[in-house]
Coordinates of C-alpha atoms in Angstrom, one line a residue:
M1 CA 0.0 0.0 0.0
A2 CA 2.8 2.4 0.9
L3 CA 4.4 1.5 -2.5
L4 CA 1.2 2.3 -4.3
G5 CA 0.9 5.6 -2.5
S6 CA 4.4 6.6 -3.4
I7 CA 3.7 5.8 -7.1
L8 CA 0.6 7.9 -7.1
I9 CA 2.5 10.8 -5.6
L10 CA 5.2 10.5 -8.2
L11 CA 2.6 10.3 -11.0
S12 CA 0.8 13.4 -9.8
S13 CA 4.0 15.4 -9.4
P14 CA 4.2 18.6 -11.5
L15 CA 7.5 17.4 -12.8
L16 CA 5.8 14.6 -14.7
L17 CA 2.7 16.5 -16.0
V18 CA 4.4 17.3 -19.3
Q19 CA 5.5 14.8 -21.9
G20 CA 7.4 17.3 -23.9
G21 CA 8.1 21.0 -23.8
A22 CA 9.1 23.0 -20.7
N23 CA 9.4 22.2 -17.1
V24 CA 6.5 23.7 -15.1
E25 CA 8.6 24.9 -12.2
E26 CA 11.3 26.4 -14.5
T27 CA 8.7 28.7 -16.2
A28 CA 6.7 29.9 -13.2
G29 CA 8.7 33.1 -12.9
S30 CA 9.5 33.7 -16.5
A31 CA 8.1 36.2 -19.1
A32 CA 6.7 33.6 -21.5
D33 CA 3.1 32.6 -21.8
R34 CA 2.3 28.9 -21.3
V35 CA 0.0 26.9 -23.5
V36 CA -0.7 23.4 -22.1
L37 CA -1.9 20.9 -24.7
R38 CA -4.2 18.0 -23.9
D39 CA -1.4 15.5 -24.4
G40 CA 0.5 17.3 -21.6
S41 CA 3.0 19.1 -23.9
V42 CA 3.8 22.7 -22.9
L43 CA 4.4 25.4 -25.4
L44 CA 6.2 28.6 -24.3
G45 CA 5.9 31.8 -26.3
Q46 CA 3.5 34.6 -26.6
V47 CA -0.2 34.1 -27.2
L48 CA -1.9 36.5 -29.7
P49 CA -5.4 37.9 -29.3
A50 CA -8.0 35.1 -29.2
R51 CA -9.7 33.7 -32.2
P52 CA -13.0 31.7 -32.0
T53 CA -11.6 28.3 -33.0
R54 CA -7.8 28.7 -32.9
I55 CA -5.0 29.8 -30.5
E56 CA -2.1 31.5 -32.2
V57 CA 1.3 31.6 -30.5
V58 CA 4.6 33.2 -31.4
V59 CA 7.4 30.7 -30.7
R60 CA 11.1 30.9 -31.0
R61 CA 12.1 28.5 -33.8
D62 CA 15.1 27.0 -32.0
W63 CA 13.1 26.4 -28.8
A64 CA 10.3 24.6 -30.7
E65 CA 12.8 22.4 -32.6
E66 CA 14.6 21.5 -29.4
H67 CA 11.6 20.9 -27.1
L68 CA 8.8 19.9 -29.5
P69 CA 10.5 18.5 -32.6
E70 CA 7.6 16.6 -34.1
L71 CA 5.2 19.6 -33.7
A72 CA 7.9 22.0 -35.0
S73 CA 8.3 19.9 -38.1
S74 CA 4.6 20.0 -38.9
W75 CA 4.4 23.7 -38.2
Q76 CA 7.3 24.4 -40.5
A77 CA 5.8 22.4 -43.3
L78 CA 2.6 24.5 -43.1
E79 CA 4.6 27.7 -42.8
E80 CA 6.5 26.9 -46.0
R81 CA 3.2 26.6 -48.0
I82 CA 1.9 29.9 -46.6
L83 CA 5.2 31.7 -47.1
R84 CA 5.2 31.2 -50.9
R85 CA 2.0 33.2 -51.3
A86 CA 3.1 35.8 -48.8
R87 CA 6.4 36.4 -50.5
E88 CA 4.6 36.9 -53.9
D89 CA 2.2 39.4 -52.4
R90 CA 5.0 41.3 -50.6
L91 CA 7.1 41.5 -53.7
D92 CA 4.2 42.9 -55.7
R93 CA 3.3 45.4 -53.1
L94 CA 7.0 46.6 -52.7
R95 CA 7.3 47.1 -56.4
R96 CA 4.2 49.2 -56.5
W97 CA 5.3 51.2 -53.4
R98 CA 8.6 52.0 -55.0
A99 CA 7.0 53.0 -58.3
D100 CA 4.6 55.3 -56.4
R101 CA 7.2 57.3 -54.5
V102 CA 8.1 60.6 -56.2
P103 CA 11.9 61.2 -55.8
V104 CA 13.0 64.4 -54.1
R105 CA 15.8 66.1 -56.0
G106 CA 19.2 65.9 -54.3
A107 CA 17.9 63.9 -51.3
A108 CA 18.4 60.2 -50.5
D109 CA 15.1 58.3 -49.8
P110 CA 15.6 55.8 -46.9
V111 CA 12.3 54.1 -47.8
V112 CA 13.4 53.5 -51.4
S113 CA 16.8 52.2 -50.2
W114 CA 15.0 49.8 -47.9
I115 CA 12.6 48.6 -50.6
D116 CA 15.5 47.9 -52.9
A117 CA 17.2 45.9 -50.3
E118 CA 14.0 43.9 -49.6
L119 CA 13.4 43.2 -53.3
D120 CA 16.9 41.7 -53.4
R121 CA 16.4 39.7 -50.2
L122 CA 13.1 38.3 -51.4
D123 CA 14.3 37.4 -54.9
P124 CA 12.2 34.4 -55.9
G125 CA 15.4 32.7 -57.1
L126 CA 16.9 32.7 -53.6
P127 CA 15.9 30.3 -50.8
A128 CA 14.1 31.9 -47.8
D129 CA 16.2 32.0 -44.7
P130 CA 14.4 30.7 -41.6
T131 CA 13.3 33.5 -39.3
P132 CA 14.1 33.5 -35.5
L133 CA 10.4 33.3 -34.6
M134 CA 7.5 31.3 -36.0
L135 CA 3.7 31.7 -35.7
V136 CA 1.9 28.5 -34.9
S137 CA -1.9 28.0 -34.9
I138 CA -3.5 25.3 -32.7
D139 CA -7.0 24.0 -32.6
R140 CA -8.7 25.1 -29.4
R141 CA -9.9 21.5 -28.9
E142 CA -6.2 20.4 -28.5
V143 CA -5.6 23.0 -25.7
A144 CA -6.1 22.2 -22.0
R145 CA -5.3 25.7 -20.7
V146 CA -3.6 29.0 -21.5
E147 CA -1.6 31.0 -19.0
E148 CA -0.8 34.5 -20.1
R149 CA 1.7 36.9 -18.4
P150 CA 1.1 40.6 -17.7
E151 CA 1.9 42.9 -20.5
D152 CA 5.1 44.2 -18.9
R153 CA 6.5 40.7 -18.9
R154 CA 5.2 40.0 -22.4
R155 CA 7.1 43.1 -23.6
M156 CA 10.3 41.9 -21.9
L157 CA 10.0 38.5 -23.7
R158 CA 9.7 40.3 -27.1
Q159 CA 12.7 42.4 -26.2
G160 CA 14.6 39.3 -25.2
W161 CA 13.8 37.8 -28.6
R162 CA 15.1 41.0 -30.2
A163 CA 18.3 40.8 -28.2
G164 CA 18.8 37.2 -29.2
F165 CA 19.0 35.8 -25.7
D166 CA 19.2 32.0 -25.5
G167 CA 16.7 30.4 -23.2
V168 CA 14.7 33.6 -22.7
E169 CA 11.5 31.6 -22.3
T170 CA 12.7 30.1 -19.0
M171 CA 14.9 32.9 -17.8
P172 CA 13.9 34.4 -14.4
V173 CA 12.3 37.8 -14.9
D174 CA 14.9 39.6 -12.7
R175 CA 17.8 38.2 -14.7
L176 CA 16.0 39.0 -18.0
Q177 CA 15.5 42.6 -16.8
E178 CA 19.1 43.0 -15.9
G179 CA 20.2 41.7 -19.3
L180 CA 17.9 44.0 -21.2
Q181 CA 18.9 47.1 -19.2
A182 CA 22.6 46.3 -19.8
L183 CA 21.8 46.4 -23.6
G184 CA 20.0 49.7 -23.3
F185 CA 16.4 48.5 -23.7
A186 CA 13.7 50.7 -22.3
L187 CA 11.7 48.7 -19.9
S188 CA 8.5 50.6 -20.3
A189 CA 5.6 51.1 -22.8
I190 CA 7.8 53.6 -24.6
D191 CA 9.2 50.6 -26.4
P192 CA 6.4 48.4 -27.7
A193 CA 9.0 45.9 -28.8
P194 CA 7.6 44.9 -32.2
I195 CA 8.7 41.6 -33.6
D196 CA 7.1 41.5 -37.1
D197 CA 10.6 41.5 -38.7
L198 CA 11.5 38.4 -36.7
L199 CA 8.6 36.4 -38.1
P200 CA 7.9 35.0 -41.5
I201 CA 6.2 37.4 -43.9
P202 CA 2.5 37.1 -43.2
V203 CA -0.4 36.9 -45.7
E204 CA -2.0 40.3 -45.2
S205 CA -5.2 42.0 -46.6
D206 CA -4.8 45.1 -48.7
R207 CA -6.2 47.2 -45.9
R208 CA -3.7 45.9 -43.4
W209 CA -0.8 46.4 -45.8
L210 CA -1.8 50.0 -46.5
A211 CA -2.0 50.7 -42.8
R212 CA 1.5 49.3 -42.3
R213 CA 2.9 51.3 -45.3
A214 CA 1.2 54.5 -44.0
S215 CA 2.6 53.9 -40.5
T216 CA 6.1 53.5 -42.0
E217 CA 5.8 56.7 -44.1
V218 CA 4.7 58.9 -41.2
L219 CA 7.5 57.7 -39.0
I220 CA 10.1 58.4 -41.7
D221 CA 8.9 61.4 -43.6
P222 CA 8.7 64.6 -41.5
D223 CA 6.2 66.4 -43.8
L224 CA 3.3 64.0 -43.2
R225 CA 2.2 65.4 -39.8
F226 CA -0.2 68.3 -39.2
V227 CA -1.9 70.1 -36.4
R228 CA -5.4 71.3 -37.0
F229 CA -7.4 73.9 -35.0
G230 CA -10.7 74.8 -36.6
G231 CA -9.9 75.9 -40.1
L232 CA -6.2 76.4 -39.4
V233 CA -3.8 73.6 -40.5
L234 CA 0.0 73.8 -39.7
P235 CA 2.9 71.4 -40.2
D236 CA 3.7 69.4 -37.0
S237 CA 7.4 68.8 -37.3
G238 CA 10.8 70.5 -37.5
P239 CA 11.9 73.8 -36.0
A240 CA 9.8 76.9 -35.5
I241 CA 7.7 77.8 -38.5
E242 CA 8.9 80.8 -40.4
V243 CA 6.4 83.6 -40.2
D244 CA 4.8 84.7 -43.5
P245 CA 2.5 87.6 -42.4
A246 CA 0.4 87.5 -45.6
G247 CA 0.0 83.7 -45.5
L248 CA -0.7 83.7 -41.7
A249 CA -3.2 86.5 -42.0
Q250 CA -5.1 84.5 -44.7
A251 CA -5.0 81.3 -42.6
V252 CA -6.0 82.8 -39.3
G253 CA -8.6 85.0 -41.1
G254 CA -10.1 81.8 -42.4
L255 CA -10.2 80.5 -38.8
V256 CA -12.0 83.6 -37.6
G257 CA -14.4 83.3 -40.5
N258 CA -15.3 79.8 -39.4
L259 CA -15.9 81.0 -35.9
L260 CA -18.2 83.7 -37.2
G261 CA -20.1 81.2 -39.3
E262 CA -18.4 82.1 -42.6
P263 CA -16.4 79.0 -43.5
G264 CA -13.9 79.3 -46.4
T265 CA -14.5 77.6 -49.7
T266 CA -11.3 75.4 -49.5
D267 CA -10.4 73.0 -46.7
P268 CA -6.7 73.4 -46.1
M269 CA -6.4 69.8 -45.0
R270 CA -7.8 68.6 -48.3
L271 CA -5.1 70.6 -50.1
A272 CA -2.4 69.0 -47.9
L273 CA -3.8 65.5 -48.5
A274 CA -3.8 66.2 -52.3
R275 CA -0.2 67.1 -52.1
I276 CA 0.7 63.9 -50.3
E277 CA -1.3 61.8 -52.8
G278 CA 0.6 63.6 -55.6
S279 CA 3.9 62.5 -54.0
G280 CA 2.8 58.8 -54.1
R281 CA 2.4 58.4 -50.3
V282 CA -0.6 56.9 -48.4
G283 CA -0.2 58.1 -44.8
A284 CA -0.7 61.3 -42.8
V285 CA -1.1 62.1 -39.1
V286 CA -3.5 64.9 -38.1
T287 CA -3.6 66.2 -34.6
Q288 CA -6.8 68.0 -33.8
L289 CA -6.8 70.5 -30.9
E290 CA -10.0 71.2 -29.0
L291 CA -10.2 74.1 -26.5
S292 CA -13.1 74.4 -24.0
P293 CA -15.1 77.7 -24.1
G294 CA -13.8 78.6 -20.7
F295 CA -10.1 78.0 -21.7
D296 CA -9.8 75.6 -18.7
R297 CA -9.4 72.3 -20.6
V298 CA -7.5 71.1 -23.7
A299 CA -8.2 67.9 -25.6
V300 CA -6.0 66.5 -28.4
E301 CA -6.8 63.7 -30.8
A302 CA -4.0 62.3 -33.0
S303 CA -5.2 60.3 -35.9
L304 CA -3.6 58.2 -38.7
L305 CA -5.2 58.8 -42.1
V306 CA -4.7 56.2 -44.8
R307 CA -5.3 56.7 -48.5
T308 CA -7.4 53.7 -49.6
G309 CA -8.1 54.9 -53.1
P310 CA -7.9 58.0 -55.4
G311 CA -8.8 61.0 -53.3
R312 CA -10.2 58.7 -50.5
W313 CA -8.7 59.0 -47.0
E314 CA -9.9 56.9 -44.0
R315 CA -9.1 57.3 -40.4
V316 CA -7.8 53.9 -39.2
A317 CA -6.2 54.7 -35.8
W318 CA -6.5 57.5 -33.2
R319 CA -5.5 58.3 -29.7
R320 CA -6.8 61.0 -27.4
G321 CA -5.2 63.0 -24.6
E322 CA -6.6 65.7 -22.2
S323 CA -5.2 68.2 -19.7
R324 CA -6.8 70.8 -17.4
V325 CA -5.3 74.2 -16.7
A326 CA -6.3 73.9 -13.0
E327 CA -4.0 70.8 -12.6
L328 CA -0.9 72.7 -13.7
P329 CA 1.7 73.7 -11.0
P330 CA 2.1 77.5 -10.3
G331 CA 4.2 79.2 -13.0
A332 CA 3.5 76.5 -15.6
G333 CA 4.2 77.7 -19.1
G334 CA 6.9 80.2 -18.1
D335 CA 9.4 78.3 -20.2
L336 CA 7.1 78.4 -23.2
A337 CA 7.6 82.2 -23.4
R338 CA 11.1 81.6 -24.6
D339 CA 10.1 78.8 -27.0
P340 CA 10.6 79.7 -30.7
Q341 CA 7.3 78.0 -31.6
V342 CA 5.4 80.1 -29.0
Q343 CA 7.1 83.3 -30.1
T344 CA 5.9 82.4 -33.6
A345 CA 2.4 82.0 -32.4
F346 CA 2.4 85.5 -30.8
R347 CA 3.9 86.9 -34.0
M348 CA 1.0 85.3 -35.8
L349 CA -1.5 87.4 -33.9
E350 CA 0.5 90.6 -34.6
A351 CA 0.9 89.7 -38.2
I352 CA -2.9 90.0 -38.8
G353 CA -3.2 93.3 -37.1
I354 CA -4.6 92.3 -33.7
G355 CA -1.9 94.2 -32.0
R356 CA 0.3 93.3 -29.1
T357 CA -1.3 91.0 -26.6
D358 CA -1.5 92.4 -23.0
P359 CA 0.3 90.6 -20.2
R360 CA -2.8 88.9 -18.7
A361 CA -3.8 87.5 -22.1
R362 CA -0.2 86.2 -22.6
R363 CA -0.2 84.5 -19.2
L364 CA -3.5 82.8 -20.0
S365 CA -2.1 81.8 -23.4
L366 CA 1.0 80.3 -21.8
S367 CA -1.1 78.4 -19.3
V368 CA -3.3 77.0 -22.0
G369 CA -0.1 76.3 -24.0
A370 CA 1.4 74.3 -21.1
A371 CA -1.8 72.2 -20.8
T372 CA -1.8 71.7 -24.6
R373 CA 1.7 70.5 -24.5
I374 CA 0.7 67.8 -21.9
A375 CA -2.3 66.7 -23.9
L376 CA -0.3 66.6 -27.1
D377 CA 2.4 64.5 -25.5
R378 CA -0.2 62.0 -24.3
A379 CA -2.0 61.7 -27.6
R380 CA 1.2 61.6 -29.7
S381 CA 3.0 59.1 -27.5
A382 CA 0.1 56.7 -27.6
L383 CA -0.4 57.0 -31.3
D384 CA 3.3 56.7 -32.0
A385 CA 3.4 53.4 -30.0
D386 CA 0.6 52.1 -32.3
L387 CA 2.6 53.3 -35.4
Q388 CA 5.8 51.6 -34.2
E389 CA 3.9 48.4 -33.7
A390 CA 2.4 48.5 -37.2
A391 CA 5.3 49.9 -39.2
L392 CA 7.8 47.9 -41.2
R393 CA 11.2 48.0 -39.6
L394 CA 13.8 49.8 -41.6
D395 CA 16.7 48.7 -39.4
R396 CA 19.2 48.7 -42.3
I397 CA 18.5 52.4 -42.7
G398 CA 19.6 55.0 -40.2
N399 CA 16.9 57.5 -39.5
G400 CA 16.1 60.3 -37.1
R401 CA 13.4 61.1 -34.7
N402 CA 11.6 57.9 -33.7
G403 CA 11.4 55.9 -36.9
P404 CA 10.7 52.2 -37.3
G405 CA 14.3 51.3 -36.8
A406 CA 14.4 52.8 -33.3
R407 CA 14.7 50.1 -30.6

């Protein structure tokens, strides 16, 4: 009887609950999600958003081949069949993208340089190199349970994959964090840690592809971002805008006309989008400012617009940020008085003949400006994280600001 009891204890031990895959105790404090199959096998990776009948998991290829070789072999065979179509679609879309882009005289185009490199890499006559990660799809009926980690751990796992850490799936979180910090990774939501470039090329709908292309363009090209307030549209990039009194008087005059119920005949945003379409691009970011009637609250909405056809633009992603003047610390906005952009704004008022603003009006303007800056930062940061996640990674191309190649 004692022998039978000992056998039952051993058989029920967590160490024997898996027939393949990872040890349960080894993964309890790791950053990897766990998918336990009905045959007892354990898959470590990152679970994607749920589908009705399938569970999709991103898995490191070397890990799958070592721990689940039979499953890895079947997954790879399916992947090869899908990849043939995906490569054909991607090559066709890249060629059309390259043909669309209008060259700028005397300026190198990082997007075209990347496209050329991709066309060479995806040459149909060359074999496809295996990617570090693979996407596997499992019938829900084959899954016993799914254990997902919090998003901060999931992001660290993606960063560990990007860093090329061996055994990252079972690495204790504290050791993984130390390793990432040593390499300069940001352990916060500022780095969404996209991994699309570590995965095989996916089969994508035209709409999904256009959104990715647009996200890439707005992260690379500085002239695709705008700020809109009523009927006034201004570029949202680069140094302070040079003041053109005649042009500013016309723009702000149009804004005043809108406020008085006399809208202009031409929407300036439509003109900007027509210029972008003429340059062969499909993306734009428009940041809309909303100021409460009492000047006590500022709301900002940053939106990604995608050109889905001739003259047709659709909003596909947006983020909102708000800030209240009453929540600002005393003296907030004092530094704005020395900011070239703010000085430009005051010169705008003088340029249309309103005259010099009095000190009280300037203080109110600076307070509203400080609140606007906070709301802008919230909306832009959130949208930029979405753009980074969707954009194609141009790692081979150096770029400024916060382009897709940024870690």
